[in-house]
């Protein structure tokens, strides 16, 4: 597909603004063009896509299902264009930008405290840090370095093990006091909180103790451990989480262990980067720094 067959950036901007305001008039005011220009751009886009993006219901503009789906993709595209432009505008010969992607809760609870020393030691390197909950194509996303959780074997990536994890079951003290579980199997009757990217985690925790239950896949799912932990702290159920994510909450009594069993799996946390970026100075310096931190600041019970 060549450039002349693609919708233009202004066309996507017109569509996004119209969808956000649900008004061609307000979209036109925002973009400083006429209402008829917005209408023409949207009509051309609908003709290209061969789908209606808007319809009117009692004089109100609403998105069609196709329009809602396309809006999600357009916003990603426009955000990526803006990020790329900002990166170039902020670039100078005296500095570099290192683009880092990280698992959200791992970033907040471990990586963030390792960054100040790196920034102080490398004042010419600026970091651009984003969240990703699953492994992805770093080259396609324009990311230099990322933290993944998994088996440590991803195509075309150089993988450096940081540490493994111990997974424990926690809940709010009041929640646990109301249930008085006398065996690990009793926990299956509680509300189980799941991480959406680890759908079999509870099944593996029970199976590791020789327990079979149909309820191991039932419960509420969250995209991040951070949300899962906060829900457990507020009495929403039991959370199966890496222990180092909740060390502070356990020490302060805001969470308690629901059962002493610790699950140790084959997966671990890895710092990864595309193989072809391995000799890039900013990448080498970041990898060296984070690996050193993993040696001296590894979570209790974790091994490398």
XYZ file of C-alpha atoms in Angstrom:
304
model
C 0.000 0.000 0.000
C 1.556 3.293 -1.072
C 1.286 6.645 0.659
C -1.294 8.014 -1.798
C -3.694 5.222 -0.785
C -3.562 6.065 2.922
C -5.738 8.543 4.840
C -3.827 11.747 5.543
C -2.915 12.942 9.020
C -5.338 15.879 8.718
C -8.122 13.470 7.799
C -7.449 11.395 10.899
C -7.259 14.544 13.027
C -10.637 15.702 11.694
C -12.217 12.341 12.438
C -10.689 12.136 15.942
C -11.790 15.663 16.857
C -15.317 15.077 15.528
C -15.557 11.811 17.480
C -14.237 13.404 20.682
C -16.641 16.347 20.533
C -19.445 14.439 18.803
C -19.831 17.601 16.780
C -18.472 18.655 13.404
C -18.880 22.295 14.409
C -16.797 22.030 17.611
C -14.197 19.937 15.786
C -13.934 22.666 13.151
C -13.473 25.335 15.845
C -10.699 23.326 17.475
C -8.822 22.769 14.205
C -9.502 26.283 12.888
C -11.179 25.079 9.691
C -14.757 25.158 8.472
C -17.510 22.744 9.429
C -17.907 21.790 5.776
C -14.197 20.902 5.630
C -14.637 18.513 8.580
C -17.684 16.988 6.890
C -15.794 16.546 3.629
C -12.797 14.895 5.334
C -15.039 12.459 7.220
C -16.987 11.643 4.060
C -13.750 10.915 2.195
C -12.579 8.702 5.044
C -15.861 6.766 5.041
C -15.587 6.289 1.296
C -12.042 4.998 1.656
C -12.946 2.598 4.501
C -16.256 1.627 2.898
C -17.960 1.942 6.273
C -20.045 4.655 7.899
C -18.233 6.067 10.919
C -21.010 8.264 12.287
C -24.777 8.264 12.324
C -27.347 10.670 13.707
C -29.792 9.626 16.407
C -32.426 12.254 17.231
C -30.167 15.030 15.912
C -27.239 13.731 17.970
C -24.049 12.524 16.355
C -22.941 9.029 17.484
C -20.213 6.642 16.390
C -21.070 3.454 14.590
C -19.407 0.239 15.869
C -16.930 0.561 12.991
C -16.313 4.190 13.916
C -15.617 3.326 17.563
C -13.157 0.609 16.514
C -11.385 2.902 14.062
C -11.212 5.726 16.633
C -9.144 3.523 18.952
C -6.629 2.838 16.180
C -6.505 6.446 14.988
C -5.727 7.709 18.483
C -2.822 5.274 18.723
C -1.483 6.460 15.364
C -1.781 10.146 16.232
C -0.182 9.597 19.642
C 2.726 7.793 17.984
C 3.195 10.616 15.463
C 3.154 13.194 18.267
C 5.645 11.203 20.338
C 8.001 10.867 17.371
C 7.792 14.585 16.620
C 8.458 15.478 20.263
C 11.472 13.172 20.335
C 12.994 14.904 17.300
C 12.189 18.398 18.605
C 13.820 17.594 21.947
C 16.905 16.060 20.347
C 20.176 17.929 20.445
C 23.720 16.933 19.690
C 24.443 17.046 23.432
C 21.837 14.485 24.421
C 20.217 11.179 23.635
C 16.852 9.597 24.370
C 16.666 6.024 25.632
C 13.218 4.513 25.173
C 12.364 2.009 27.890
C 9.248 -0.134 28.259
C 8.391 -1.870 31.502
C 5.727 -3.949 33.186
C 3.676 -1.327 35.081
C 3.862 -2.692 38.635
C 7.462 -3.859 38.270
C 8.337 -0.376 37.060
C 6.578 1.358 39.928
C 7.818 -0.972 42.670
C 11.370 -1.815 41.632
C 12.724 -0.128 38.494
C 11.713 3.422 39.446
C 14.019 3.487 42.456
C 16.952 2.411 40.275
C 16.572 5.276 37.789
C 17.829 8.337 39.720
C 21.371 6.965 40.015
C 21.416 6.165 36.297
C 20.215 9.653 35.371
C 22.737 11.304 37.702
C 25.568 9.263 36.192
C 24.409 9.892 32.608
C 23.119 13.479 32.427
C 23.254 13.466 28.609
C 20.728 10.612 28.395
C 17.023 11.329 28.716
C 14.654 8.459 29.443
C 11.267 7.932 27.822
C 9.513 5.230 29.863
C 6.247 3.555 28.883
C 4.115 0.706 30.223
C 3.581 -2.608 28.431
C 1.880 -5.592 30.047
C 2.997 -8.269 27.571
C 6.030 -9.018 25.377
C 5.906 -7.097 22.078
C 8.008 -6.226 19.037
C 10.517 -3.647 20.306
C 11.677 -2.593 16.843
C 8.157 -1.997 15.630
C 7.314 0.002 18.756
C 10.530 2.035 18.615
C 11.689 0.803 22.043
C 15.376 0.364 22.915
C 15.128 -1.646 26.139
C 12.284 -3.407 27.928
C 11.516 -5.532 30.968
C 9.692 -8.768 30.141
C 8.437 -11.568 32.364
C 8.641 -15.044 30.906
C 10.903 -17.825 29.713
C 13.784 -15.625 28.555
C 13.834 -16.758 24.915
C 12.403 -14.197 22.517
C 13.430 -14.055 18.840
C 16.000 -11.421 17.859
C 16.277 -10.149 21.448
C 19.253 -10.263 23.780
C 17.897 -11.301 27.176
C 19.522 -10.572 30.546
C 17.969 -12.280 33.576
C 17.262 -9.927 36.459
C 15.750 -12.336 38.987
C 12.961 -14.839 39.453
C 10.030 -14.407 41.810
C 8.204 -16.010 44.724
C 4.431 -15.839 44.335
C 2.238 -15.688 47.440
C -1.458 -15.320 48.264
C -2.426 -12.185 50.176
C -5.589 -10.521 51.365
C -6.759 -7.741 53.646
C -6.544 -8.784 57.334
C -10.266 -8.149 57.867
C -11.169 -10.182 54.782
C -9.079 -13.132 55.987
C -10.432 -12.913 59.553
C -13.997 -13.347 58.279
C -13.130 -16.581 56.471
C -10.807 -18.514 58.785
C -9.486 -20.909 56.124
C -8.055 -24.131 57.573
C -6.553 -25.527 54.366
C -5.221 -24.284 51.048
C -8.244 -25.860 49.332
C -10.541 -23.567 51.355
C -9.141 -20.561 49.497
C -10.914 -21.710 46.334
C -14.177 -20.634 47.976
C -12.947 -17.045 48.293
C -13.083 -14.452 45.540
C -9.927 -15.013 43.512
C -8.304 -12.009 41.832
C -6.439 -12.749 38.593
C -3.877 -10.995 36.426
C -5.221 -11.167 32.867
C -1.792 -11.999 31.409
C -1.379 -14.940 33.818
C -4.741 -16.703 33.466
C -3.494 -20.044 34.841
C -1.653 -18.666 37.889
C -4.223 -19.796 40.469
C -4.513 -23.186 38.778
C -0.727 -23.645 39.079
C -0.720 -22.491 42.727
C -3.350 -25.061 43.680
C -1.817 -27.801 41.507
C 1.594 -27.209 43.114
C -0.009 -28.479 46.347
C -1.846 -31.366 44.732
C -5.213 -29.569 44.849
C -7.735 -29.794 42.019
C -10.546 -27.246 41.900
C -12.879 -26.033 39.173
C -12.804 -22.549 40.683
C -9.139 -21.831 39.951
C -10.055 -20.001 36.722
C -13.030 -18.135 38.212
C -12.888 -14.596 39.559
C -12.131 -10.989 38.706
C -9.389 -10.095 36.219
C -7.091 -7.090 36.132
C -4.542 -5.866 33.607
C -1.965 -4.832 36.223
C -0.770 -6.136 39.576
C -1.080 -2.606 40.937
C -4.872 -2.626 40.532
C -5.092 -6.196 41.752
C -3.124 -5.398 44.923
C -5.201 -2.298 45.688
C -8.403 -4.313 45.313
C -7.115 -6.970 47.716
C -6.084 -4.292 50.229
C -9.659 -3.004 50.219
C -11.181 -6.420 50.903
C -12.048 -7.325 47.327
C -10.639 -10.850 47.454
C -7.396 -12.808 47.435
C -4.464 -11.752 45.265
C -1.772 -14.079 43.948
C 1.226 -11.803 43.519
C 5.037 -11.716 43.494
C 6.042 -11.268 47.111
C 8.381 -8.338 46.462
C 5.440 -6.335 45.090
C 3.751 -6.437 48.505
C 6.660 -6.523 50.982
C 5.806 -3.038 52.239
C 2.101 -3.772 52.627
C 2.860 -7.019 54.486
C 5.320 -5.285 56.808
C 2.827 -2.509 57.562
C -0.072 -4.908 58.143
C -2.182 -3.647 55.263
C -2.034 -7.131 53.731
C -1.510 -10.557 55.267
C -0.514 -13.925 53.876
C -3.611 -16.017 53.308
C -1.597 -19.249 53.230
C 2.143 -19.909 53.681
C 2.692 -21.824 50.430
C 5.097 -20.080 48.017
C 4.955 -20.816 44.285
C 8.232 -20.737 42.397
C 7.765 -21.032 38.649
C 10.109 -21.340 35.675
C 9.559 -17.755 34.517
C 11.623 -14.742 35.571
C 12.098 -11.035 34.902
C 14.409 -10.157 32.010
C 15.909 -6.972 30.673
C 15.777 -7.298 26.889
C 16.842 -5.301 23.858
C 17.079 -5.934 20.105
C 20.282 -7.748 19.248
C 21.322 -5.038 16.792
C 21.239 -2.391 19.557
C 23.592 -4.256 21.858
C 26.578 -2.026 21.032
C 24.682 1.264 21.346
C 26.337 3.173 24.182
C 23.133 4.318 25.868
C 21.753 0.775 25.790
C 24.972 -0.733 27.172
C 25.085 1.770 30.011
C 21.470 1.178 30.982
C 21.819 -2.609 30.855
C 24.991 -2.505 32.974
C 23.331 -0.238 35.528
C 20.150 -2.297 35.869
C 22.034 -5.610 36.080
C 24.219 -4.156 38.835
C 21.105 -3.024 40.688
C 19.633 -6.501 40.326
C 22.724 -7.886 42.067
C 22.608 -5.530 45.062
C 18.864 -4.797 45.298
C 17.256 -8.121 44.386
C 13.989 -8.864 46.205
C 14.205 -11.119 49.251
C 14.036 -14.761 48.185
C 14.743 -13.986 44.526
C 17.681 -15.575 42.742
C 19.469 -14.725 39.522
